[in-house]
Short mmCIF file of C-alpha atoms in Angstrom, two decimals:
data_model
loop_
_atom_site.label_atom_id
_atom_site.label_comp_id
_atom_site.label_asym_id
_atom_site.label_seq_id
_atom_site.Cartn_x
_atom_site.Cartn_y
_atom_site.Cartn_z
CA UNK A 1 -41.83 6.92 5.75
CA UNK A 2 -41.32 2.85 5.14
CA UNK A 3 -38.56 0.97 7.08
CA UNK A 4 -36.41 -1.93 5.92
CA UNK A 5 -35.12 -5.17 7.51
CA UNK A 6 -31.00 -5.40 8.27
CA UNK A 7 -29.49 -8.33 6.67
CA UNK A 8 -29.93 -11.60 8.49
CA UNK A 9 -26.21 -12.12 9.87
CA UNK A 10 -26.46 -8.64 11.07
CA UNK A 11 -28.98 -8.74 14.03
CA UNK A 12 -32.20 -10.94 12.70
CA UNK A 13 -34.57 -10.39 15.73
CA UNK A 14 -34.44 -6.62 15.01
CA UNK A 15 -35.62 -4.61 11.70
CA UNK A 16 -38.51 -3.80 9.38
CA UNK A 17 -39.38 -5.20 6.10
CA UNK A 18 -40.32 -3.20 3.28
CA UNK A 19 -41.48 -3.73 -0.45
CA UNK A 20 -39.85 -3.67 -3.87
CA UNK A 21 -42.17 -0.87 -4.45
CA UNK A 22 -41.69 1.16 -1.38
CA UNK A 23 -37.96 1.32 -2.29
CA UNK A 24 -38.61 2.45 -5.67
CA UNK A 25 -40.81 4.87 -4.29
CA UNK A 26 -38.40 6.45 -1.94
CA UNK A 27 -35.73 6.49 -4.93
CA UNK A 28 -38.52 8.50 -6.99
CA UNK A 29 -38.65 11.15 -4.00
CA UNK A 30 -35.33 11.90 -3.47
CA UNK A 31 -33.95 11.76 -6.83
CA UNK A 32 -37.07 14.35 -7.74
CA UNK A 33 -35.90 16.21 -4.42
CA UNK A 34 -32.35 16.65 -5.47
CA UNK A 35 -33.47 17.78 -8.82
CA UNK A 36 -35.57 20.50 -7.86
CA UNK A 37 -33.61 21.84 -5.20
CA UNK A 38 -30.67 22.14 -7.50
CA UNK A 39 -33.14 23.46 -10.44
CA UNK A 40 -34.85 26.24 -7.72
CA UNK A 41 -30.97 26.85 -6.58
CA UNK A 42 -29.84 27.87 -10.58
CA UNK A 43 -27.07 25.64 -10.12
CA UNK A 44 -25.16 23.87 -12.57
CA UNK A 45 -25.25 20.64 -10.06
CA UNK A 46 -23.64 18.69 -7.16
CA UNK A 47 -20.57 17.84 -5.61
CA UNK A 48 -20.63 14.71 -3.70
CA UNK A 49 -17.31 13.64 -1.20
CA UNK A 50 -16.75 10.10 -1.90
CA UNK A 51 -15.55 7.99 0.75
CA UNK A 52 -15.88 4.85 -0.19
CA UNK A 53 -18.85 3.90 1.87
CA UNK A 54 -22.36 2.97 1.42
CA UNK A 55 -23.86 6.35 2.34
CA UNK A 56 -21.69 8.60 -0.35
CA UNK A 57 -21.94 5.67 -3.07
CA UNK A 58 -25.98 5.84 -2.82
CA UNK A 59 -26.06 9.88 -2.33
CA UNK A 60 -24.01 10.20 -5.73
CA UNK A 61 -25.95 7.14 -7.41
CA UNK A 62 -29.07 9.18 -6.53
CA UNK A 63 -27.42 12.52 -7.95
CA UNK A 64 -26.56 10.96 -10.92
CA UNK A 65 -30.09 9.44 -11.35
CA UNK A 66 -31.67 12.82 -10.87
CA UNK A 67 -29.13 14.90 -12.86
CA UNK A 68 -26.88 12.80 -15.31
CA UNK A 69 -23.36 12.20 -14.83
CA UNK A 70 -21.69 15.32 -16.42
CA UNK A 71 -23.73 17.29 -13.19
CA UNK A 72 -22.25 15.27 -10.53
CA UNK A 73 -18.65 16.16 -9.03
CA UNK A 74 -17.39 13.88 -6.97
CA UNK A 75 -14.37 14.24 -4.71
CA UNK A 76 -12.27 11.74 -2.95
CA UNK A 77 -10.47 13.13 -0.12
CA UNK A 78 -8.06 10.78 1.70
CA UNK A 79 -5.76 12.02 4.67
CA UNK A 80 -3.70 8.78 5.25
CA UNK A 81 -2.26 5.80 3.81
CA UNK A 82 -4.92 3.52 5.66
CA UNK A 83 -7.42 5.27 3.73
CA UNK A 84 -6.39 3.05 0.58
CA UNK A 85 -9.35 0.97 0.43
CA UNK A 86 -11.92 3.66 0.45
CA UNK A 87 -9.88 5.63 -2.08
CA UNK A 88 -10.18 2.52 -4.20
CA UNK A 89 -13.80 1.61 -3.36
CA UNK A 90 -14.87 5.62 -4.32
CA UNK A 91 -13.32 5.69 -7.81
CA UNK A 92 -15.28 2.01 -8.08
CA UNK A 93 -18.37 3.73 -7.36
CA UNK A 94 -17.46 6.83 -9.57
CA UNK A 95 -16.27 4.54 -12.48
CA UNK A 96 -19.63 2.55 -12.50
CA UNK A 97 -21.59 5.98 -12.32
CA UNK A 98 -19.71 7.14 -14.93
CA UNK A 99 -19.32 10.09 -13.05
CA UNK A 100 -15.54 12.47 -12.93
CA UNK A 101 -13.97 12.28 -9.41
CA UNK A 102 -10.99 14.50 -8.59
CA UNK A 103 -8.79 12.70 -5.53
CA UNK A 104 -7.01 15.49 -3.07
CA UNK A 105 -4.94 14.24 -0.62
CA UNK A 106 -5.77 15.99 2.68
CA UNK A 107 -2.57 15.08 4.63
CA UNK A 108 -0.18 17.78 4.47
CA UNK A 109 -3.36 20.31 5.31
CA UNK A 110 -3.75 17.88 8.39
CA UNK A 111 -0.17 18.36 9.08
CA UNK A 112 0.12 21.87 8.80
CA UNK A 113 -2.82 22.35 11.07
CA UNK A 114 -1.55 20.48 13.88
CA UNK A 115 1.81 21.64 13.29
CA UNK A 116 0.56 25.66 13.03
CA UNK A 117 -3.10 25.75 14.85
CA UNK A 118 -2.94 22.84 17.46
CA UNK A 119 0.03 23.88 19.65
CA UNK A 120 -0.91 27.35 20.10
CA UNK A 121 -4.30 26.08 21.62
CA UNK A 122 -4.02 22.95 23.20
CA UNK A 123 -1.09 21.23 24.82
CA UNK A 124 -2.39 18.05 24.20
CA UNK A 125 -3.34 16.18 21.23
CA UNK A 126 -7.05 15.12 21.17
CA UNK A 127 -7.74 12.12 18.68
CA UNK A 128 -11.34 13.34 18.54
CA UNK A 129 -10.69 17.18 17.58
CA UNK A 130 -7.87 15.80 15.03
CA UNK A 131 -10.70 13.83 13.68
CA UNK A 132 -13.27 16.75 13.47
CA UNK A 133 -10.81 18.92 12.08
CA UNK A 134 -10.02 16.45 9.31
CA UNK A 135 -14.02 16.69 8.63
CA UNK A 136 -13.87 20.28 8.24
CA UNK A 137 -11.03 20.70 6.06
CA UNK A 138 -13.36 18.09 3.62
CA UNK A 139 -15.63 20.44 4.12
CA UNK A 140 -13.69 23.45 3.01
CA UNK A 141 -12.65 21.85 -0.08
CA UNK A 142 -16.25 20.67 -1.26
CA UNK A 143 -17.40 23.89 -0.76
CA UNK A 144 -14.02 25.61 -2.74
CA UNK A 145 -15.58 22.98 -5.28
CA UNK A 146 -19.00 23.94 -5.40
CA UNK A 147 -18.00 27.73 -5.32
CA UNK A 148 -15.78 27.36 -8.47
CA UNK A 149 -18.03 25.40 -10.32
CA UNK A 150 -21.34 26.80 -9.29
CA UNK A 151 -22.73 23.51 -7.14
CA UNK A 152 -24.35 22.65 -3.97
CA UNK A 153 -22.53 20.31 -1.76
CA UNK A 154 -25.02 17.62 -1.65
CA UNK A 155 -24.67 15.80 2.25
CA UNK A 156 -24.63 12.08 2.88
CA UNK A 157 -25.51 11.97 6.08
CA UNK A 158 -28.15 9.82 6.81
CA UNK A 159 -31.29 9.78 9.55
CA UNK A 160 -29.83 7.70 12.14
CA UNK A 161 -26.81 9.62 11.84
CA UNK A 162 -28.75 13.17 11.98
CA UNK A 163 -30.91 11.84 14.67
CA UNK A 164 -27.72 11.05 16.90
CA UNK A 165 -25.57 13.86 16.21
CA UNK A 166 -23.13 11.29 14.62
CA UNK A 167 -21.50 13.64 12.19
CA UNK A 168 -19.13 16.59 12.97
CA UNK A 169 -21.08 20.30 12.94
CA UNK A 170 -19.71 22.28 9.61
CA UNK A 171 -17.64 18.87 8.72
CA UNK A 172 -19.50 16.24 7.19
CA UNK A 173 -22.49 17.72 8.77
CA UNK A 174 -22.13 20.69 6.13
CA UNK A 175 -24.12 20.72 3.31
CA UNK A 176 -26.82 22.51 1.16
CA UNK A 177 -28.89 19.68 0.30
CA UNK A 178 -29.34 16.19 2.58
CA UNK A 179 -31.08 13.79 0.54
CA UNK A 180 -30.66 10.64 3.10
CA UNK A 181 -31.54 12.89 6.06
CA UNK A 182 -34.90 11.25 6.24
CA UNK A 183 -33.76 7.95 5.35
CA UNK A 184 -32.48 5.55 8.36
CA UNK A 185 -29.14 3.57 7.66
CA UNK A 186 -30.87 0.18 7.09
CA UNK A 187 -33.15 2.22 4.38
CA UNK A 188 -29.78 2.97 2.91
CA UNK A 189 -28.95 -0.59 2.37
CA UNK A 190 -32.04 -1.09 0.51
CA UNK A 191 -31.41 1.67 -1.75
CA UNK A 192 -28.13 0.64 -2.35
CA UNK A 193 -28.63 -2.72 -3.65
CA UNK A 194 -31.65 -1.22 -5.91
CA UNK A 195 -29.10 1.24 -7.06
CA UNK A 196 -26.47 -0.92 -7.97
CA UNK A 197 -24.01 -0.20 -5.60
CA UNK A 198 -21.40 -2.65 -5.47
CA UNK A 199 -21.58 -5.27 -3.09
CA UNK A 200 -17.77 -4.58 -1.24
CA UNK A 201 -19.10 -1.31 -0.84
CA UNK A 202 -22.59 -2.40 0.75
CA UNK A 203 -21.09 -5.17 3.12
CA UNK A 204 -17.79 -3.25 4.82
CA UNK A 205 -18.31 -2.36 8.04
CA UNK A 206 -19.47 1.46 8.31
CA UNK A 207 -16.99 3.79 9.04
CA UNK A 208 -16.67 7.75 9.10
CA UNK A 209 -12.80 7.20 8.42
CA UNK A 210 -11.74 10.17 11.11
CA UNK A 211 -8.79 8.21 12.44
CA UNK A 212 -7.43 4.36 12.07
CA UNK A 213 -9.66 1.14 12.76
CA UNK A 214 -12.83 3.53 13.79
CA UNK A 215 -16.32 1.73 13.27
CA UNK A 216 -19.72 2.71 13.73
CA UNK A 217 -20.50 -0.41 15.85
CA UNK A 218 -17.99 -0.03 18.29
CA UNK A 219 -18.82 4.10 18.64
CA UNK A 220 -22.37 3.57 19.06
CA UNK A 221 -22.50 0.38 20.66
CA UNK A 222 -25.18 -1.48 18.35
CA UNK A 223 -25.58 -2.42 14.95
CA UNK A 224 -28.06 -0.33 13.05
CA UNK A 225 -30.56 -2.55 12.73
CA UNK A 226 -31.46 -2.23 16.54
CA UNK A 227 -30.53 1.13 16.84
CA UNK A 228 -32.87 2.28 13.73
CA UNK A 229 -35.69 0.24 15.49
CA UNK A 230 -34.65 2.24 18.61
CA UNK A 231 -34.95 5.69 17.10
CA UNK A 232 -38.21 5.00 14.85
CA UNK A 233 -40.09 3.84 18.27
CA UNK A 234 -38.56 6.63 20.47
CA UNK A 235 -38.59 9.61 17.76
CA UNK A 236 -41.12 9.15 15.31
CA UNK A 237 -43.42 7.04 17.27
CA UNK A 238 -43.07 8.71 20.28
CA UNK A 239 -43.50 5.80 22.48
CA UNK A 240 -41.23 7.30 25.18
CA UNK A 241 -38.19 5.14 26.54
CA UNK A 242 -39.78 2.82 29.09
CA UNK A 243 -42.46 2.14 26.00
CA UNK A 244 -39.80 1.63 23.09
CA UNK A 245 -38.00 -0.68 25.79
CA UNK A 246 -40.98 -2.92 26.49
CA UNK A 247 -42.11 -2.73 22.76
CA UNK A 248 -38.60 -4.24 21.54
CA UNK A 249 -37.86 -6.09 23.97
CA UNK A 250 -34.74 -4.42 24.89
CA UNK A 251 -33.14 -3.16 28.76
CA UNK A 252 -34.45 0.75 29.40
CA UNK A 253 -30.68 1.83 29.98
CA UNK A 254 -29.90 0.94 26.00
CA UNK A 255 -33.00 2.75 25.01
CA UNK A 256 -31.54 5.87 27.33
CA UNK A 257 -28.78 5.79 25.67
CA UNK A 258 -29.83 6.75 22.19
CA UNK A 259 -32.22 9.01 23.49
CA UNK A 260 -29.31 11.14 25.50
CA UNK A 261 -27.63 11.33 22.39
CA UNK A 262 -30.47 12.33 20.44
CA UNK A 263 -30.78 15.57 23.08
CA UNK A 264 -27.15 16.15 23.80
CA UNK A 265 -27.12 16.70 19.80
CA UNK A 266 -29.67 18.74 19.40
CA UNK A 267 -27.20 21.72 18.65
CA UNK A 268 -26.10 19.91 15.79
CA UNK A 269 -29.38 20.04 14.15
CA UNK A 270 -30.50 23.46 14.71
CA UNK A 271 -29.03 26.81 13.75
CA UNK A 272 -27.32 29.13 16.35
CA UNK A 273 -29.22 30.44 19.10
CA UNK A 274 -30.44 33.78 18.78
CA UNK A 275 -32.59 35.74 21.37
CA UNK A 276 -35.60 35.83 18.71
CA UNK A 277 -35.15 31.55 18.14
CA UNK A 278 -34.58 30.58 21.54
CA UNK A 279 -38.09 29.44 21.99
CA UNK A 280 -39.76 26.70 24.38
CA UNK A 281 -39.72 23.46 21.94
CA UNK A 282 -41.88 20.52 22.81
CA UNK A 283 -39.80 17.47 23.66
CA UNK A 284 -40.17 13.95 23.20
CA UNK A 285 -39.58 11.12 25.73
CA UNK A 286 -39.91 13.89 28.71
CA UNK A 287 -38.66 11.70 31.29
CA UNK A 288 -35.32 11.60 30.02
CA UNK A 289 -35.44 15.40 28.86
CA UNK A 290 -36.22 16.32 32.74
CA UNK A 291 -33.50 14.72 33.90
CA UNK A 292 -31.05 15.72 31.28
CA UNK A 293 -31.93 19.70 31.73
CA UNK A 294 -31.37 18.96 35.55
CA UNK A 295 -27.27 17.82 34.93
#
């Protein structure tokens, strides 16, 4: 799998380069994947949750190229006033693609959840738990639409998020197909430009949108251009923590942070363990693995 360069203003000393033909090959491979999976499932199309961000926009564009616009159903699922910009960009993308996009305001559902469920299980409010509840309400809505229309839920999680567990289990991580799950965030940006995603969407700071002013860079501690380089060396090339740090000229502590995130999120990427599937695994970056398992 090829990887691409982040924009020079983001972090010029890190990144990978790719050619226009490689981006085109990736686009064709992913549209073929969507088409084949929908056909194999006997589905009428896909539903995509449109946030106004780059990942959901690229996913919708790929689905439209694969299936035609009438088979792609967009859902815009805001939960508060601060989502206005996301709603605008989501509908901008839907209009440019020519797909239908239905807006469902989830604030009443989230408020009812907090009034009815939250006080019964916890005496204190938890921002992360509330954000995860919102992500799961979005998944419920997407699957309701899919069930009533014979569609597949087309996930928008990219490879960077998948490897780090930077998604909500049974929330935005819930999907029938994940076309971007082997594309790093920097690759998604290259695809976005190739697919004609609006510049305003491509250039906005990435955010999961689970609470006010949340940004990916603040939570993850580095821009995607660097994180993608680390994960490529650490996971794809299996250089280990010290080898990755030496190769990229960054600290061992920085690499270890993302190695630890990858290990701790293993449960998000796998089926829930049962006696039959709780088997021995072959793990990467073993020096951290041994310490992590002892803690």
